[in-house]
Every structure is written in C-alpha cells, then in structure tokens.
mmCIF file with all atom_site columns, C-alpha atoms and ligand atoms in Angstrom:
data_model
loop_
_atom_site.group_PDB
_atom_site.id
_atom_site.type_symbol
_atom_site.label_atom_id
_atom_site.label_alt_id
_atom_site.label_comp_id
_atom_site.label_asym_id
_atom_site.label_entity_id
_atom_site.label_seq_id
_atom_site.pdbx_PDB_ins_code
_atom_site.Cartn_x
_atom_site.Cartn_y
_atom_site.Cartn_z
_atom_site.occupancy
_atom_site.B_iso_or_equiv
_atom_site.pdbx_formal_charge
_atom_site.auth_seq_id
_atom_site.auth_comp_id
_atom_site.auth_asym_id
_atom_site.auth_atom_id
_atom_site.pdbx_PDB_model_num
ATOM   1   C CA . MET A 1 1   ? -13.283 11.945  37.972 1.00 48.00 ? 826  MET A CA 1
ATOM   2   C CA . ILE A 1 2   ? -11.083 11.133  40.987 1.00 51.00 ? 827  ILE A CA 1
ATOM   3   C CA . CYS A 1 3   ? -11.494 7.584   39.564 1.00 53.00 ? 828  CYS A CA 1
ATOM   4   C CA . ILE A 1 4   ? -9.652  8.199   36.464 1.00 52.00 ? 829  ILE A CA 1
ATOM   5   C CA . PHE A 1 5   ? -6.788  10.026  38.370 1.00 51.00 ? 830  PHE A CA 1
ATOM   6   C CA . LEU A 1 6   ? -6.133  7.260   40.594 1.00 51.00 ? 831  LEU A CA 1
ATOM   7   C CA . PHE A 1 7   ? -6.394  5.096   37.799 1.00 51.00 ? 832  PHE A CA 1
ATOM   8   C CA . PHE A 1 8   ? -3.856  6.792   36.249 1.00 51.00 ? 833  PHE A CA 1
ATOM   9   C CA . CYS A 1 9   ? -1.743  7.641   38.809 1.00 49.00 ? 834  CYS A CA 1
ATOM   10  C CA . PHE A 1 10  ? -1.744  3.669   39.801 1.00 51.00 ? 835  PHE A CA 1
ATOM   11  C CA . ILE A 1 11  ? -0.781  2.908   36.257 1.00 51.00 ? 836  ILE A CA 1
ATOM   12  C CA . THR A 1 12  ? 1.974   5.171   36.861 1.00 52.00 ? 837  THR A CA 1
ATOM   13  C CA . VAL A 1 13  ? 3.489   4.546   40.367 1.00 53.00 ? 838  VAL A CA 1
ATOM   14  C CA . THR A 1 14  ? 3.252   0.281   38.753 1.00 55.00 ? 839  THR A CA 1
ATOM   15  C CA . THR A 1 15  ? 5.214   1.542   35.927 1.00 58.00 ? 840  THR A CA 1
ATOM   16  C CA . LEU A 1 16  ? 7.800   3.007   37.915 1.00 62.00 ? 841  LEU A CA 1
ATOM   17  C CA . GLU A 1 17  ? 8.341   -0.202  40.326 1.00 84.00 ? 842  GLU A CA 1
ATOM   18  C CA . ASP A 1 18  ? 7.912   -2.725  38.100 1.00 94.00 ? 843  ASP A CA 1
ATOM   19  C CA . PRO A 1 19  ? 11.472  -3.761  37.202 1.00 97.00 ? 844  PRO A CA 1
ATOM   20  C CA . CYS A 1 20  ? 10.616  -4.799  33.395 1.00 97.00 ? 845  CYS A CA 1
ATOM   21  C CA . PHE A 1 21  ? 9.930   -1.217  32.917 1.00 97.00 ? 846  PHE A CA 1
ATOM   22  C CA . THR A 1 22  ? 14.006  0.011   33.734 1.00 97.00 ? 847  THR A CA 1
ATOM   23  C CA . THR A 1 23  ? 15.987  2.145   31.486 1.00 96.00 ? 848  THR A CA 1
ATOM   24  C CA . LYS A 1 24  ? 19.081  0.458   32.760 1.00 97.00 ? 849  LYS A CA 1
ATOM   25  C CA . LEU A 1 25  ? 20.184  -1.465  29.138 1.00 98.00 ? 850  LEU A CA 1
ATOM   26  C CA . ILE A 1 26  ? 23.333  -3.426  28.912 1.00 98.00 ? 851  ILE A CA 1
ATOM   27  C CA . ASP A 1 27  ? 24.011  -4.020  25.159 1.00 97.00 ? 852  ASP A CA 1
ATOM   28  C CA . ASP A 1 28  ? 27.432  -5.102  24.747 1.00 97.00 ? 853  ASP A CA 1
ATOM   29  C CA . TRP A 1 29  ? 28.059  -8.295  22.981 1.00 97.00 ? 854  TRP A CA 1
ATOM   30  C CA . ARG A 1 30  ? 31.686  -7.872  24.125 1.00 97.00 ? 855  ARG A CA 1
ATOM   31  C CA . ARG A 1 31  ? 30.224  -10.154 27.624 1.00 98.00 ? 856  ARG A CA 1
ATOM   32  C CA . SER A 1 32  ? 29.665  -12.721 25.053 1.00 97.00 ? 857  SER A CA 1
ATOM   33  C CA . VAL A 1 33  ? 30.654  -16.264 26.405 1.00 97.00 ? 858  VAL A CA 1
ATOM   34  C CA . ALA A 1 34  ? 32.338  -16.902 23.062 1.00 97.00 ? 859  ALA A CA 1
ATOM   35  C CA . ASN A 1 35  ? 34.490  -14.004 23.842 1.00 96.00 ? 860  ASN A CA 1
ATOM   36  C CA . GLY A 1 36  ? 38.061  -15.204 24.695 1.00 93.00 ? 861  GLY A CA 1
ATOM   37  C CA . ASP A 1 37  ? 39.477  -10.872 25.090 1.00 91.00 ? 862  ASP A CA 1
ATOM   38  C CA . SER A 1 38  ? 39.068  -10.839 28.627 1.00 89.00 ? 863  SER A CA 1
ATOM   39  C CA . SER A 1 39  ? 40.491  -7.288  29.319 1.00 85.00 ? 864  SER A CA 1
ATOM   40  C CA . GLN A 1 40  ? 37.608  -5.584  28.180 1.00 91.00 ? 865  GLN A CA 1
ATOM   41  C CA . ILE A 1 41  ? 34.964  -5.088  30.956 1.00 95.00 ? 866  ILE A CA 1
ATOM   42  C CA . CYS A 1 42  ? 34.743  -4.648  34.784 1.00 97.00 ? 867  CYS A CA 1
ATOM   43  C CA . ASP A 1 43  ? 31.501  -4.742  36.558 1.00 97.00 ? 868  ASP A CA 1
ATOM   44  C CA . ASN A 1 44  ? 33.093  -3.306  40.162 1.00 96.00 ? 869  ASN A CA 1
ATOM   45  C CA . VAL A 1 45  ? 31.818  0.214   38.568 1.00 96.00 ? 870  VAL A CA 1
ATOM   46  C CA . LEU A 1 46  ? 28.393  -1.220  37.814 1.00 97.00 ? 871  LEU A CA 1
ATOM   47  C CA . GLU A 1 47  ? 25.649  0.434   39.048 1.00 97.00 ? 872  GLU A CA 1
ATOM   48  C CA . GLU A 1 48  ? 23.107  -1.259  41.414 1.00 98.00 ? 873  GLU A CA 1
ATOM   49  C CA . GLY A 1 49  ? 19.617  -1.929  39.876 1.00 98.00 ? 874  GLY A CA 1
ATOM   50  C CA . TRP A 1 50  ? 17.577  -3.726  37.206 1.00 98.00 ? 875  TRP A CA 1
ATOM   51  C CA . TYR A 1 51  ? 19.115  -4.509  34.040 1.00 98.00 ? 876  TYR A CA 1
ATOM   52  C CA . ARG A 1 52  ? 17.169  -5.485  30.774 1.00 98.00 ? 877  ARG A CA 1
ATOM   53  C CA . VAL A 1 53  ? 20.124  -6.717  28.410 1.00 98.00 ? 878  VAL A CA 1
ATOM   54  C CA . VAL A 1 54  ? 19.316  -6.144  24.281 1.00 97.00 ? 879  VAL A CA 1
ATOM   55  C CA . SER A 1 55  ? 22.945  -7.100  23.591 1.00 95.00 ? 880  SER A CA 1
ATOM   56  C CA . GLY A 1 56  ? 22.793  -8.668  19.850 1.00 95.00 ? 881  GLY A CA 1
ATOM   57  C CA . SER A 1 57  ? 25.080  -11.579 21.292 1.00 97.00 ? 882  SER A CA 1
ATOM   58  C CA . GLY A 1 58  ? 22.032  -12.625 23.125 1.00 97.00 ? 883  GLY A CA 1
ATOM   59  C CA . GLU A 1 59  ? 20.329  -12.016 26.867 1.00 97.00 ? 884  GLU A CA 1
ATOM   60  C CA . LEU A 1 60  ? 20.497  -15.106 28.398 1.00 97.00 ? 885  LEU A CA 1
ATOM   61  C CA . MET A 1 61  ? 23.181  -15.539 31.357 1.00 98.00 ? 886  MET A CA 1
ATOM   62  C CA . PRO A 1 62  ? 24.778  -18.436 30.963 1.00 97.00 ? 887  PRO A CA 1
ATOM   63  C CA . THR A 1 63  ? 24.109  -21.500 33.029 1.00 96.00 ? 888  THR A CA 1
ATOM   64  C CA . VAL A 1 64  ? 27.535  -23.490 32.201 1.00 96.00 ? 889  VAL A CA 1
ATOM   65  C CA . CYS A 1 65  ? 30.999  -22.773 33.653 1.00 97.00 ? 890  CYS A CA 1
ATOM   66  C CA . PRO A 1 66  ? 32.751  -20.544 31.417 1.00 96.00 ? 891  PRO A CA 1
ATOM   67  C CA . TYR A 1 67  ? 35.548  -23.341 32.721 1.00 95.00 ? 892  TYR A CA 1
ATOM   68  C CA . GLY A 1 68  ? 39.051  -21.279 33.142 1.00 94.00 ? 893  GLY A CA 1
ATOM   69  C CA . GLY A 1 69  ? 37.614  -17.587 32.761 1.00 94.00 ? 894  GLY A CA 1
ATOM   70  C CA . PHE A 1 70  ? 39.306  -15.363 30.375 1.00 95.00 ? 895  PHE A CA 1
ATOM   71  C CA . ARG A 1 71  ? 36.164  -15.341 28.524 1.00 96.00 ? 896  ARG A CA 1
ATOM   72  C CA . CYS A 1 72  ? 33.226  -12.701 28.134 1.00 97.00 ? 897  CYS A CA 1
ATOM   73  C CA . GLY A 1 73  ? 35.025  -10.255 27.591 1.00 96.00 ? 898  GLY A CA 1
ATOM   74  C CA . THR A 1 74  ? 37.007  -10.196 31.354 1.00 97.00 ? 899  THR A CA 1
ATOM   75  C CA . THR A 1 75  ? 38.965  -12.716 33.180 1.00 96.00 ? 900  THR A CA 1
ATOM   76  C CA . THR A 1 76  ? 36.647  -13.764 35.902 1.00 96.00 ? 901  THR A CA 1
ATOM   77  C CA . PRO A 1 77  ? 33.609  -14.261 33.884 1.00 97.00 ? 902  PRO A CA 1
ATOM   78  C CA . PHE A 1 78  ? 30.506  -14.823 36.828 1.00 98.00 ? 903  PHE A CA 1
ATOM   79  C CA . TRP A 1 79  ? 27.651  -17.268 35.322 1.00 98.00 ? 904  TRP A CA 1
ATOM   80  C CA . LEU A 1 80  ? 24.422  -18.394 36.661 1.00 97.00 ? 905  LEU A CA 1
ATOM   81  C CA . SER A 1 81  ? 24.611  -21.308 38.692 1.00 95.00 ? 906  SER A CA 1
ATOM   82  C CA . SER A 1 82  ? 22.143  -23.984 39.497 1.00 90.00 ? 907  SER A CA 1
ATOM   83  C CA . SER A 1 83  ? 23.741  -25.386 42.962 1.00 87.00 ? 908  SER A CA 1
ATOM   84  C CA . GLU A 1 84  ? 20.662  -25.588 45.501 1.00 82.00 ? 909  GLU A CA 1
ATOM   85  C CA . VAL A 1 85  ? 18.125  -24.774 42.567 1.00 86.00 ? 910  VAL A CA 1
ATOM   86  C CA . THR A 1 86  ? 15.410  -27.148 41.549 1.00 84.00 ? 911  THR A CA 1
ATOM   87  C CA . GLY A 1 87  ? 13.818  -26.773 38.604 1.00 84.00 ? 912  GLY A CA 1
ATOM   88  C CA . SER A 1 88  ? 14.122  -23.897 36.026 1.00 91.00 ? 913  SER A CA 1
ATOM   89  C CA . LEU A 1 89  ? 16.750  -21.626 36.506 1.00 95.00 ? 914  LEU A CA 1
ATOM   90  C CA . TYR A 1 90  ? 14.833  -18.808 35.247 1.00 96.00 ? 915  TYR A CA 1
ATOM   91  C CA . PRO A 1 91  ? 11.198  -17.634 36.164 1.00 96.00 ? 916  PRO A CA 1
ATOM   92  C CA . ASP A 1 92  ? 8.236   -17.543 34.439 1.00 95.00 ? 917  ASP A CA 1
ATOM   93  C CA . ASN A 1 93  ? 4.448   -16.063 34.702 1.00 94.00 ? 918  ASN A CA 1
ATOM   94  C CA . SER A 1 94  ? 5.973   -13.108 35.679 1.00 95.00 ? 919  SER A CA 1
ATOM   95  C CA . SER A 1 95  ? 7.835   -14.358 38.732 1.00 96.00 ? 920  SER A CA 1
ATOM   96  C CA . THR A 1 96  ? 10.690  -12.913 40.391 1.00 97.00 ? 921  THR A CA 1
ATOM   97  C CA . VAL A 1 97  ? 13.275  -15.531 41.292 1.00 96.00 ? 922  VAL A CA 1
ATOM   98  C CA . ASN A 1 98  ? 16.638  -15.010 43.773 1.00 96.00 ? 923  ASN A CA 1
ATOM   99  C CA . ARG A 1 99  ? 19.511  -16.587 42.147 1.00 97.00 ? 924  ARG A CA 1
ATOM   100 C CA . THR A 1 100 ? 23.322  -17.138 42.889 1.00 97.00 ? 925  THR A CA 1
ATOM   101 C CA . THR A 1 101 ? 25.940  -16.176 40.095 1.00 97.00 ? 926  THR A CA 1
ATOM   102 C CA . CYS A 1 102 ? 29.551  -17.581 40.454 1.00 97.00 ? 927  CYS A CA 1
ATOM   103 C CA . GLY A 1 103 ? 32.853  -16.283 39.155 1.00 97.00 ? 928  GLY A CA 1
ATOM   104 C CA . ALA A 1 104 ? 35.202  -18.317 37.199 1.00 97.00 ? 929  ALA A CA 1
ATOM   105 C CA . ASN A 1 105 ? 38.518  -18.017 37.242 1.00 94.00 ? 930  ASN A CA 1
ATOM   106 C CA . TYR A 1 106 ? 41.547  -18.689 35.299 1.00 93.00 ? 931  TYR A CA 1
ATOM   107 C CA . TYR A 1 107 ? 42.862  -22.123 37.752 1.00 93.00 ? 932  TYR A CA 1
ATOM   108 C CA . GLY A 1 108 ? 40.007  -23.729 36.805 1.00 95.00 ? 933  GLY A CA 1
ATOM   109 C CA . ASP A 1 109 ? 37.746  -22.865 39.894 1.00 97.00 ? 934  ASP A CA 1
ATOM   110 C CA . CYS A 1 110 ? 34.219  -22.590 38.742 1.00 97.00 ? 935  CYS A CA 1
ATOM   111 C CA . CYS A 1 111 ? 32.962  -20.918 41.814 1.00 97.00 ? 936  CYS A CA 1
ATOM   112 C CA . GLU A 1 112 ? 35.460  -18.388 43.222 1.00 95.00 ? 937  GLU A CA 1
ATOM   113 C CA . LYS A 1 113 ? 33.149  -15.724 44.451 1.00 95.00 ? 938  LYS A CA 1
ATOM   114 C CA . THR A 1 114 ? 29.576  -15.711 44.383 1.00 97.00 ? 939  THR A CA 1
ATOM   115 C CA . ILE A 1 115 ? 27.487  -12.483 43.859 1.00 97.00 ? 940  ILE A CA 1
ATOM   116 C CA . ASP A 1 116 ? 23.773  -12.832 44.694 1.00 97.00 ? 941  ASP A CA 1
ATOM   117 C CA . ILE A 1 117 ? 21.371  -11.913 42.003 1.00 98.00 ? 942  ILE A CA 1
ATOM   118 C CA . ARG A 1 118 ? 17.340  -11.929 41.207 1.00 98.00 ? 943  ARG A CA 1
ATOM   119 C CA . ILE A 1 119 ? 15.672  -12.527 38.006 1.00 98.00 ? 944  ILE A CA 1
ATOM   120 C CA . LYS A 1 120 ? 12.374  -11.488 37.001 1.00 98.00 ? 945  LYS A CA 1
ATOM   121 C CA . ASP A 1 121 ? 10.378  -13.052 34.025 1.00 98.00 ? 946  ASP A CA 1
ATOM   122 C CA . CYS A 1 122 ? 8.867   -10.077 31.961 1.00 97.00 ? 947  CYS A CA 1
ATOM   123 C CA . GLY A 1 123 ? 6.807   -12.069 29.259 1.00 96.00 ? 948  GLY A CA 1
ATOM   124 C CA . CYS A 1 124 ? 9.357   -11.578 25.812 1.00 95.00 ? 949  CYS A CA 1
ATOM   125 C CA . TYR A 1 125 ? 12.309  -10.310 28.080 1.00 97.00 ? 950  TYR A CA 1
ATOM   126 C CA . TYR A 1 126 ? 14.061  -10.899 31.506 1.00 98.00 ? 951  TYR A CA 1
ATOM   127 C CA . VAL A 1 127 ? 14.971  -8.605  33.545 1.00 98.00 ? 952  VAL A CA 1
ATOM   128 C CA . TYR A 1 128 ? 18.563  -9.198  35.802 1.00 98.00 ? 953  TYR A CA 1
ATOM   129 C CA . TYR A 1 129 ? 19.227  -6.996  39.687 1.00 98.00 ? 954  TYR A CA 1
ATOM   130 C CA . LEU A 1 130 ? 22.991  -6.901  39.461 1.00 98.00 ? 955  LEU A CA 1
ATOM   131 C CA . LYS A 1 131 ? 24.932  -5.427  42.066 1.00 98.00 ? 956  LYS A CA 1
ATOM   132 C CA . PRO A 1 132 ? 28.730  -4.266  41.326 1.00 98.00 ? 957  PRO A CA 1
ATOM   133 C CA . THR A 1 133 ? 31.649  -7.114  41.333 1.00 96.00 ? 958  THR A CA 1
ATOM   134 C CA . THR A 1 134 ? 34.989  -6.715  42.912 1.00 90.00 ? 959  THR A CA 1
ATOM   135 C CA . GLY A 1 135 ? 37.938  -6.673  41.256 1.00 87.00 ? 960  GLY A CA 1
ATOM   136 C CA . CYS A 1 136 ? 38.553  -6.230  38.343 1.00 91.00 ? 961  CYS A CA 1
ATOM   137 C CA . TYR A 1 137 ? 38.701  -7.904  35.758 1.00 93.00 ? 962  TYR A CA 1
ATOM   138 C CA . SER A 1 138 ? 35.617  -9.630  36.815 1.00 96.00 ? 963  SER A CA 1
ATOM   139 C CA . ALA A 1 139 ? 31.867  -9.240  34.779 1.00 97.00 ? 964  ALA A CA 1
ATOM   140 C CA . TYR A 1 140 ? 28.468  -10.408 34.392 1.00 98.00 ? 965  TYR A CA 1
ATOM   141 C CA . CYS A 1 141 ? 28.387  -12.795 31.071 1.00 98.00 ? 966  CYS A CA 1
ATOM   142 C CA . PHE A 1 142 ? 25.467  -12.707 28.616 1.00 98.00 ? 967  PHE A CA 1
ATOM   143 C CA . GLY A 1 143 ? 24.629  -14.130 25.305 1.00 98.00 ? 968  GLY A CA 1
ATOM   144 C CA . ASN A 1 144 ? 27.119  -16.807 23.569 1.00 97.00 ? 969  ASN A CA 1
ATOM   145 C CA . GLN A 1 145 ? 26.765  -15.786 20.123 1.00 97.00 ? 970  GLN A CA 1
ATOM   146 C CA . LEU A 1 146 ? 29.407  -13.162 18.511 1.00 97.00 ? 971  LEU A CA 1
ATOM   147 C CA . PRO A 1 147 ? 29.212  -10.374 15.044 1.00 96.00 ? 972  PRO A CA 1
ATOM   148 C CA . CYS A 1 148 ? 29.136  -11.903 12.185 1.00 95.00 ? 973  CYS A CA 1
ATOM   149 C CA . PRO A 1 149 ? 32.726  -11.918 10.638 1.00 94.00 ? 974  PRO A CA 1
ATOM   150 C CA . ASP A 1 150 ? 33.633  -9.116  8.262  1.00 92.00 ? 975  ASP A CA 1
ATOM   151 C CA . GLY A 1 151 ? 32.130  -9.545  4.846  1.00 91.00 ? 976  GLY A CA 1
ATOM   152 C CA . LEU A 1 152 ? 28.972  -11.714 6.439  1.00 93.00 ? 977  LEU A CA 1
ATOM   153 C CA . THR A 1 153 ? 25.674  -11.004 7.094  1.00 92.00 ? 978  THR A CA 1
ATOM   154 C CA . SER A 1 154 ? 23.054  -12.673 8.994  1.00 92.00 ? 979  SER A CA 1
ATOM   155 C CA . SER A 1 155 ? 19.768  -11.649 10.037 1.00 91.00 ? 980  SER A CA 1
ATOM   156 C CA . THR A 1 156 ? 20.398  -10.392 13.518 1.00 92.00 ? 981  THR A CA 1
ATOM   157 C CA . GLY A 1 157 ? 24.607  -9.146  12.506 1.00 94.00 ? 982  GLY A CA 1
ATOM   158 C CA . PHE A 1 158 ? 25.287  -11.715 14.896 1.00 96.00 ? 983  PHE A CA 1
ATOM   159 C CA . THR A 1 159 ? 26.092  -15.504 14.502 1.00 96.00 ? 984  THR A CA 1
ATOM   160 C CA . PRO A 1 160 ? 24.797  -18.194 13.209 1.00 94.00 ? 985  PRO A CA 1
ATOM   161 C CA . GLY A 1 161 ? 23.703  -18.087 10.853 1.00 92.00 ? 986  GLY A CA 1
ATOM   162 C CA . CYS A 1 162 ? 26.374  -15.659 9.075  1.00 94.00 ? 987  CYS A CA 1
ATOM   163 C CA . THR A 1 163 ? 26.420  -15.632 5.177  1.00 92.00 ? 988  THR A CA 1
ATOM   164 C CA . ASN A 1 164 ? 27.780  -14.164 1.969  1.00 86.00 ? 989  ASN A CA 1
ATOM   165 C CA . SER A 1 165 ? 24.524  -12.317 1.851  1.00 66.00 ? 990  SER A CA 1
ATOM   166 C CA . SER A 1 166 ? 24.380  -11.690 -1.754 1.00 63.00 ? 991  SER A CA 1
ATOM   167 C CA . CYS A 1 167 ? 25.112  -15.495 -2.106 1.00 51.00 ? 992  CYS A CA 1
ATOM   168 C CA . ALA A 1 168 ? 22.511  -16.688 0.189  1.00 51.00 ? 993  ALA A CA 1
ATOM   169 C CA . ARG A 1 169 ? 19.669  -14.500 -1.684 1.00 52.00 ? 994  ARG A CA 1
ATOM   170 C CA . ILE A 1 170 ? 20.747  -16.273 -5.164 1.00 49.00 ? 995  ILE A CA 1
ATOM   171 C CA . GLU A 1 171 ? 20.412  -19.726 -3.408 1.00 51.00 ? 996  GLU A CA 1
ATOM   172 C CA . ASN A 1 172 ? 17.225  -18.961 -1.425 1.00 55.00 ? 997  ASN A CA 1
ATOM   173 C CA . THR A 1 173 ? 15.331  -17.962 -5.176 1.00 52.00 ? 998  THR A CA 1
ATOM   174 C CA . GLN A 1 174 ? 16.743  -20.734 -6.966 1.00 51.00 ? 999  GLN A CA 1
ATOM   175 C CA . GLU A 1 175 ? 14.975  -23.075 -4.609 1.00 49.00 ? 1000 GLU A CA 1
ATOM   176 C CA . ASN A 1 176 ? 11.903  -21.702 -4.723 1.00 44.00 ? 1001 ASN A CA 1
HETATM 177 C C1 . LIG B 2 .   ? 2.942   -20.944 35.099 1.00 50.70 ? 1348 LIG B C1 1
HETATM 178 O O1 . LIG B 2 .   ? 1.503   -21.053 34.594 1.00 50.70 ? 1348 LIG B O1 1
HETATM 179 C C2 . LIG B 2 .   ? 1.346   -22.015 33.591 1.00 50.70 ? 1348 LIG B C2 1
HETATM 180 C C3 . LIG B 2 .   ? -0.084  -21.605 32.700 1.00 50.70 ? 1348 LIG B C3 1
HETATM 181 O O2 . LIG B 2 .   ? -0.903  -21.354 33.621 1.00 50.70 ? 1348 LIG B O2 1
HETATM 182 C C4 . LIG B 2 .   ? 1.364   -22.879 34.432 1.00 50.70 ? 1348 LIG B C4 1
HETATM 183 O O3 . LIG B 2 .   ? 1.493   -24.413 33.593 1.00 50.70 ? 1348 LIG B O3 1
HETATM 184 C C5 . LIG B 2 .   ? 2.590   -22.968 35.027 1.00 50.70 ? 1348 LIG B C5 1
HETATM 185 O O4 . LIG B 2 .   ? 2.877   -24.048 36.347 1.00 50.70 ? 1348 LIG B O4 1
HETATM 186 C C6 . LIG B 2 .   ? 3.340   -21.744 35.975 1.00 50.70 ? 1348 LIG B C6 1
HETATM 187 N N1 . LIG B 2 .   ? 4.310   -22.262 36.210 1.00 50.70 ? 1348 LIG B N1 1
HETATM 188 C C7 . LIG B 2 .   ? 4.704   -21.795 37.278 1.00 50.70 ? 1348 LIG B C7 1
HETATM 189 C C8 . LIG B 2 .   ? 6.025   -21.916 37.810 1.00 50.70 ? 1348 LIG B C8 1
HETATM 190 O O5 . LIG B 2 .   ? 4.280   -21.277 38.322 1.00 50.70 ? 1348 LIG B O5 1
HETATM 191 C C1 . LIG B 2 .   ? 15.526  -12.693 47.480 1.00 50.70 ? 1349 LIG B C1 1
HETATM 192 O O1 . LIG B 2 .   ? 16.015  -11.578 47.846 1.00 50.70 ? 1349 LIG B O1 1
HETATM 193 C C2 . LIG B 2 .   ? 15.618  -10.626 48.241 1.00 50.70 ? 1349 LIG B C2 1
HETATM 194 C C3 . LIG B 2 .   ? 16.644  -9.261  48.019 1.00 50.70 ? 1349 LIG B C3 1
HETATM 195 O O2 . LIG B 2 .   ? 17.442  -9.722  48.539 1.00 50.70 ? 1349 LIG B O2 1
HETATM 196 C C4 . LIG B 2 .   ? 15.031  -10.841 49.365 1.00 50.70 ? 1349 LIG B C4 1
HETATM 197 O O3 . LIG B 2 .   ? 14.359  -9.112  49.909 1.00 50.70 ? 1349 LIG B O3 1
HETATM 198 C C5 . LIG B 2 .   ? 13.984  -11.766 49.659 1.00 50.70 ? 1349 LIG B C5 1
HETATM 199 O O4 . LIG B 2 .   ? 13.832  -11.641 51.000 1.00 50.70 ? 1349 LIG B O4 1
HETATM 200 C C6 . LIG B 2 .   ? 14.542  -12.799 48.443 1.00 50.70 ? 1349 LIG B C6 1
HETATM 201 N N1 . LIG B 2 .   ? 13.409  -14.115 48.563 1.00 50.70 ? 1349 LIG B N1 1
HETATM 202 C C7 . LIG B 2 .   ? 13.953  -15.154 48.989 1.00 50.70 ? 1349 LIG B C7 1
HETATM 203 C C8 . LIG B 2 .   ? 12.673  -16.119 48.227 1.00 50.70 ? 1349 LIG B C8 1
HETATM 204 O O5 . LIG B 2 .   ? 14.673  -15.494 49.272 1.00 50.70 ? 1349 LIG B O5 1
HETATM 205 C C1 . LIG B 2 .   ? 31.662  -14.361 -0.858 1.00 50.70 ? 1350 LIG B C1 1
HETATM 206 O O1 . LIG B 2 .   ? 31.403  -14.058 -1.993 1.00 50.70 ? 1350 LIG B O1 1
HETATM 207 C C2 . LIG B 2 .   ? 32.527  -13.943 -2.715 1.00 50.70 ? 1350 LIG B C2 1
HETATM 208 C C3 . LIG B 2 .   ? 32.224  -13.584 -3.970 1.00 50.70 ? 1350 LIG B C3 1
HETATM 209 O O2 . LIG B 2 .   ? 31.367  -14.402 -4.909 1.00 50.70 ? 1350 LIG B O2 1
HETATM 210 C C4 . LIG B 2 .   ? 33.549  -14.942 -2.708 1.00 50.70 ? 1350 LIG B C4 1
HETATM 211 O O3 . LIG B 2 .   ? 34.572  -14.902 -3.475 1.00 50.70 ? 1350 LIG B O3 1
HETATM 212 C C5 . LIG B 2 .   ? 33.860  -15.603 -1.035 1.00 50.70 ? 1350 LIG B C5 1
HETATM 213 O O4 . LIG B 2 .   ? 34.909  -16.693 -1.128 1.00 50.70 ? 1350 LIG B O4 1
HETATM 214 C C6 . LIG B 2 .   ? 32.447  -15.428 -0.696 1.00 50.70 ? 1350 LIG B C6 1
HETATM 215 N N1 . LIG B 2 .   ? 32.661  -15.924 0.632  1.00 50.70 ? 1350 LIG B N1 1
HETATM 216 C C7 . LIG B 2 .   ? 31.980  -16.801 1.695  1.00 50.70 ? 1350 LIG B C7 1
HETATM 217 C C8 . LIG B 2 .   ? 33.086  -16.829 2.984  1.00 50.70 ? 1350 LIG B C8 1
HETATM 218 O O5 . LIG B 2 .   ? 31.699  -17.627 1.522  1.00 50.70 ? 1350 LIG B O5 1
#
C-alpha cells in the first residue's frame, strides 16, 4: 500500500518537475522568420519559464541570422546562435542544453544582444527555457512557415504545399 502511494507520489513529482510537461504554450505563427511584419510582438513581457512551441508555422528557433531584423513579428528577432557550439544545436536523448540566442538588428548586426536559453529534447518536440527580452520590439523567432494565402489550403493550413484544395483532390483522383 505504501509502495503504491510512493509510486504515485514519484510520478506526480516527476511530472511536475519535468519541463516537457510545461503548460506554457507558444502558439503564434507571427513569430515565423518568414513574417516580415515587425511591430507585433514584444517579449519584454514574457514570463520566464519553460515553453513548448505549438505554432503552425513551426516549432524550431531559426539557426540562421534573420539578417537586418524586421522579421518574426518584431524589429529585433532573437535566433539560435551556433557560436561556441560543436555538433548539433538541438539536444537529443532527452537531454537539456544551454544555448545562446542573438538579437539581429536593422543595421546588420546579427548579434547585437544575447540571451541565454535552455532547450530540452522531449522526444517528439522540444521545450525552451526563455527569459524576457529587453526592449520593444524584440522577441524570439520560431518557425519558418506562413498560413496559406486566402483561398488556398494544406493539411496543416500552413505553407508549404498550399493548394487550391478542390483542384488538388481532382488531380489526385485522376492520377490513381
Ligand atoms: C543518443 O542515443 C543514440 C542511440 O542510443 C546514440 O547513438 C547517440 O550517440 C546518443 N546521443 C548522444 C548525444 O548521447
Ligand atoms: C546551464 O544553465 C543552468 C541554468 O543557468 C546552469 O545551472 C547550468 O550549470 C548550466 N549548465 C552548463 C553545462 O553550463
Ligand atoms: C483555384 O480554383 C479556381 C476555380 O477553379 C480558379 O479560378 C483559381 O484560379 C484557382 N486558384 C489557384 C491559385 O490555383
């Protein structure tokens, strides 16, 4: 009986402590590096903590400088820098890594400011430990896709592969 009780206690504690089970979600396609609108998001009000990104535009923080800024819904987008990292920027095997993000500004400096973050591998997704940025507009970039243009659709509702759905169905039928 005590065994069973302790077992559930253990499960509860590990569930609460494992950042993979965070309830903080980021669901905002405007953070996509493909979004050129620069006055939408300020992460100076972001609450520090572990986040899972579930945006349809993608869950990965870009690893290439959004040169010149004015992307990801903000003026100074933060991206995942590979300086001082050997091997993969993203962790595997449920491990956690410390990484540096860089803010890219409008005059071409790809690392005007840095913010340290952590990334944990959760098997089929990652979680990110994020701190608020300083200043507005500055924000973390996530994903590289955009919603399908009006009138077009895809399985996710996002690029790539947006088609005129009714036409695509007919083409598929004819191919088979
Ligand atoms: C992760 O696990 C795989 C399979 O066990 C192993 O080949 C790989 O080296 C591990 N990676 C790291 C970074 O430990
Ligand atoms: C990673 O960052 C955390 C939190 O800042 C720190 O406690 C830990 O020592 C760091 N790990 C490494 C390997 O630098
Ligand atoms: C979508 O289908 C309509 C009706 O067949 C057609 O007029 C339109 O040009 C198509 N749009 C695209 C982007 O293919």
